[in-house]
Amino acid sequence: VDERAFMPSSKLWLVKTKMCEGGSRAPTYVLIAPIKIAIVFGAMLLTVWIRDILPISNLFSDFISSFNTASFVLHRPSGEILKQILHSYEPAYLLATQFLVAYVGYMFAKFACKY
């Protein structure tokens, strides 16, 4: 990235200059992380559509109901049932927890990796 580059790169140059001059990195990373997540999600949708793996509507049609009807049984190899969970929201909590932990980890990793 150079200050004489074309328009999008010059904006990145300004961000780099502000960060090197002691500016806060937090606003930059708060914006970059969701943009990167959106790009990866968009790439997933594009791959599914181009390779015709399945109709894209299948990815969204039963999303909410899939969390409402999650039932599972935890058992030991000996067959002893440890826990039986019917109609749980635990998968939704797990998804939310994984998203938040990944986002927070990303934010801290960026601050830890200063040059």
PDB file of C-alpha atoms in Angstrom:
ATOM      1  CA  VAL A   1       0.000   0.000   0.000  1.00  0.00           C
ATOM      2  CA  ASP A   2       1.391   3.323  -1.082  1.00  0.00           C
ATOM      3  CA  GLU A   3       0.062   6.844  -0.714  1.00  0.00           C
ATOM      4  CA  ARG A   4       0.202   7.329  -4.508  1.00  0.00           C
ATOM      5  CA  ALA A   5      -1.961   4.263  -5.241  1.00  0.00           C
ATOM      6  CA  PHE A   6      -5.447   4.342  -6.723  1.00  0.00           C
ATOM      7  CA  MET A   7      -8.507   5.263  -4.649  1.00  0.00           C
ATOM      8  CA  PRO A   8      -9.238   2.158  -2.462  1.00  0.00           C
ATOM      9  CA  SER A   9      -5.563   1.646  -1.622  1.00  0.00           C
ATOM     10  CA  SER A  10      -5.067   5.293  -0.731  1.00  0.00           C
ATOM     11  CA  LYS A  11      -7.796   4.977   1.913  1.00  0.00           C
ATOM     12  CA  LEU A  12      -5.918   2.011   3.369  1.00  0.00           C
ATOM     13  CA  TRP A  13      -2.769   4.132   3.354  1.00  0.00           C
ATOM     14  CA  LEU A  14      -4.557   6.765   5.461  1.00  0.00           C
ATOM     15  CA  VAL A  15      -5.678   4.094   7.941  1.00  0.00           C
ATOM     16  CA  LYS A  16      -2.114   2.750   8.158  1.00  0.00           C
ATOM     17  CA  THR A  17      -0.717   6.255   8.671  1.00  0.00           C
ATOM     18  CA  LYS A  18      -3.199   7.035  11.459  1.00  0.00           C
ATOM     19  CA  MET A  19      -2.446   3.744  13.229  1.00  0.00           C
ATOM     20  CA  CYS A  20       1.323   4.263  13.015  1.00  0.00           C
ATOM     21  CA  GLU A  21       1.022   7.773  14.424  1.00  0.00           C
ATOM     22  CA  GLY A  22      -0.494   6.469  17.642  1.00  0.00           C
ATOM     23  CA  GLY A  23      -4.125   6.343  16.606  1.00  0.00           C
ATOM     24  CA  SER A  24      -6.407   3.752  18.084  1.00  0.00           C
ATOM     25  CA  ARG A  25      -6.709   0.481  16.207  1.00  0.00           C
ATOM     26  CA  ALA A  26     -10.005  -0.528  17.806  1.00  0.00           C
ATOM     27  CA  PRO A  27     -12.337   1.323  15.378  1.00  0.00           C
ATOM     28  CA  THR A  28     -10.463  -0.143  12.446  1.00  0.00           C
ATOM     29  CA  TYR A  29     -10.733  -3.712  13.720  1.00  0.00           C
ATOM     30  CA  VAL A  30     -14.368  -3.279  14.714  1.00  0.00           C
ATOM     31  CA  LEU A  31     -15.083  -2.494  11.062  1.00  0.00           C
ATOM     32  CA  ILE A  32     -12.723  -5.002   9.447  1.00  0.00           C
ATOM     33  CA  ALA A  33     -13.899  -8.120  11.326  1.00  0.00           C
ATOM     34  CA  PRO A  34     -17.579  -7.961  10.230  1.00  0.00           C
ATOM     35  CA  ILE A  35     -16.498  -7.151   6.673  1.00  0.00           C
ATOM     36  CA  LYS A  36     -14.261 -10.237   6.601  1.00  0.00           C
ATOM     37  CA  ILE A  37     -17.074 -12.373   8.024  1.00  0.00           C
ATOM     38  CA  ALA A  38     -19.449 -11.068   5.355  1.00  0.00           C
ATOM     39  CA  ILE A  39     -16.912 -11.823   2.613  1.00  0.00           C
ATOM     40  CA  VAL A  40     -16.463 -15.421   3.803  1.00  0.00           C
ATOM     41  CA  PHE A  41     -20.240 -15.897   4.070  1.00  0.00           C
ATOM     42  CA  GLY A  42     -20.708 -14.421   0.596  1.00  0.00           C
ATOM     43  CA  ALA A  43     -18.009 -16.714  -0.783  1.00  0.00           C
ATOM     44  CA  MET A  44     -19.822 -19.691   0.746  1.00  0.00           C
ATOM     45  CA  LEU A  45     -23.092 -18.657  -0.912  1.00  0.00           C
ATOM     46  CA  LEU A  46     -21.347 -18.056  -4.225  1.00  0.00           C
ATOM     47  CA  THR A  47     -19.665 -21.476  -4.102  1.00  0.00           C
ATOM     48  CA  VAL A  48     -22.969 -23.215  -3.350  1.00  0.00           C
ATOM     49  CA  TRP A  49     -24.640 -21.357  -6.228  1.00  0.00           C
ATOM     50  CA  ILE A  50     -21.867 -21.816  -8.827  1.00  0.00           C
ATOM     51  CA  ARG A  51     -21.259 -25.508  -8.111  1.00  0.00           C
ATOM     52  CA  ASP A  52     -25.016 -26.133  -7.840  1.00  0.00           C
ATOM     53  CA  ILE A  53     -24.535 -28.121  -4.631  1.00  0.00           C
ATOM     54  CA  LEU A  54     -28.082 -27.448  -3.458  1.00  0.00           C
ATOM     55  CA  PRO A  55     -30.666 -24.681  -3.832  1.00  0.00           C
ATOM     56  CA  ILE A  56     -29.640 -21.597  -1.822  1.00  0.00           C
ATOM     57  CA  SER A  57     -33.139 -21.394  -0.378  1.00  0.00           C
ATOM     58  CA  ASN A  58     -32.398 -24.631   1.510  1.00  0.00           C
ATOM     59  CA  LEU A  59     -29.744 -22.798   3.511  1.00  0.00           C
ATOM     60  CA  PHE A  60     -32.285 -20.360   4.945  1.00  0.00           C
ATOM     61  CA  SER A  61     -35.736 -21.990   4.797  1.00  0.00           C
ATOM     62  CA  ASP A  62     -35.517 -24.134   7.946  1.00  0.00           C
ATOM     63  CA  PHE A  63     -32.784 -22.308   9.829  1.00  0.00           C
ATOM     64  CA  ILE A  64     -34.897 -21.176  12.813  1.00  0.00           C
ATOM     65  CA  SER A  65     -36.861 -24.409  13.095  1.00  0.00           C
ATOM     66  CA  SER A  66     -33.647 -26.444  13.079  1.00  0.00           C
ATOM     67  CA  PHE A  67     -32.743 -24.896  16.437  1.00  0.00           C
ATOM     68  CA  ASN A  68     -36.184 -25.504  17.934  1.00  0.00           C
ATOM     69  CA  THR A  69     -36.226 -29.230  17.299  1.00  0.00           C
ATOM     70  CA  ALA A  70     -32.713 -30.209  18.339  1.00  0.00           C
ATOM     71  CA  SER A  71     -32.848 -33.430  20.334  1.00  0.00           C
ATOM     72  CA  PHE A  72     -29.906 -35.588  21.246  1.00  0.00           C
ATOM     73  CA  VAL A  73     -28.732 -38.217  23.696  1.00  0.00           C
ATOM     74  CA  LEU A  74     -25.301 -38.390  25.299  1.00  0.00           C
ATOM     75  CA  HIS A  75     -24.205 -41.874  26.238  1.00  0.00           C
ATOM     76  CA  ARG A  76     -21.061 -43.790  27.113  1.00  0.00           C
ATOM     77  CA  PRO A  77     -19.634 -46.527  24.885  1.00  0.00           C
ATOM     78  CA  SER A  78     -21.038 -49.031  27.386  1.00  0.00           C
ATOM     79  CA  GLY A  79     -24.565 -47.835  26.517  1.00  0.00           C
ATOM     80  CA  GLU A  80     -25.235 -45.959  29.755  1.00  0.00           C
ATOM     81  CA  ILE A  81     -27.259 -42.796  29.062  1.00  0.00           C
ATOM     82  CA  LEU A  82     -25.624 -39.719  30.544  1.00  0.00           C
ATOM     83  CA  LYS A  83     -28.045 -37.065  29.410  1.00  0.00           C
ATOM     84  CA  GLN A  84     -31.085 -36.864  27.136  1.00  0.00           C
ATOM     85  CA  ILE A  85     -32.011 -33.460  25.767  1.00  0.00           C
ATOM     86  CA  LEU A  86     -35.266 -32.879  23.907  1.00  0.00           C
ATOM     87  CA  HIS A  87     -36.194 -29.687  22.097  1.00  0.00           C
ATOM     88  CA  SER A  88     -33.229 -27.719  23.308  1.00  0.00           C
ATOM     89  CA  TYR A  89     -31.917 -24.304  22.312  1.00  0.00           C
ATOM     90  CA  GLU A  90     -28.363 -25.403  23.134  1.00  0.00           C
ATOM     91  CA  PRO A  91     -27.244 -25.424  19.458  1.00  0.00           C
ATOM     92  CA  ALA A  92     -28.282 -21.771  19.149  1.00  0.00           C
ATOM     93  CA  TYR A  93     -26.390 -20.887  22.320  1.00  0.00           C
ATOM     94  CA  LEU A  94     -23.376 -22.807  21.036  1.00  0.00           C
ATOM     95  CA  LEU A  95     -23.453 -20.945  17.717  1.00  0.00           C
ATOM     96  CA  ALA A  96     -23.739 -17.575  19.455  1.00  0.00           C
ATOM     97  CA  THR A  97     -20.940 -18.447  21.880  1.00  0.00           C
ATOM     98  CA  GLN A  98     -18.627 -19.610  19.087  1.00  0.00           C
ATOM     99  CA  PHE A  99     -19.286 -16.435  17.118  1.00  0.00           C
ATOM    100  CA  LEU A 100     -18.611 -14.148  20.078  1.00  0.00           C
ATOM    101  CA  VAL A 101     -15.490 -16.016  21.197  1.00  0.00           C
ATOM    102  CA  ALA A 102     -14.080 -16.013  17.659  1.00  0.00           C
ATOM    103  CA  TYR A 103     -14.779 -12.300  17.282  1.00  0.00           C
ATOM    104  CA  VAL A 104     -13.216 -11.389  20.636  1.00  0.00           C
ATOM    105  CA  GLY A 105     -10.235 -13.648  19.922  1.00  0.00           C
ATOM    106  CA  TYR A 106      -9.754 -11.969  16.568  1.00  0.00           C
ATOM    107  CA  MET A 107      -9.827  -8.529  18.178  1.00  0.00           C
ATOM    108  CA  PHE A 108      -7.265  -9.464  20.854  1.00  0.00           C
ATOM    109  CA  ALA A 109      -5.028 -11.221  18.328  1.00  0.00           C
ATOM    110  CA  LYS A 110      -4.869  -8.097  16.206  1.00  0.00           C
ATOM    111  CA  PHE A 111      -3.767  -5.999  19.155  1.00  0.00           C
ATOM    112  CA  ALA A 112      -1.232  -8.628  20.244  1.00  0.00           C
ATOM    113  CA  CYS A 113       0.365  -8.778  16.797  1.00  0.00           C
ATOM    114  CA  LYS A 114       1.605  -5.209  16.570  1.00  0.00           C
ATOM    115  CA  TYR A 115       4.784  -4.842  14.557  1.00  0.00           C
TER     116      TYR A 115
END
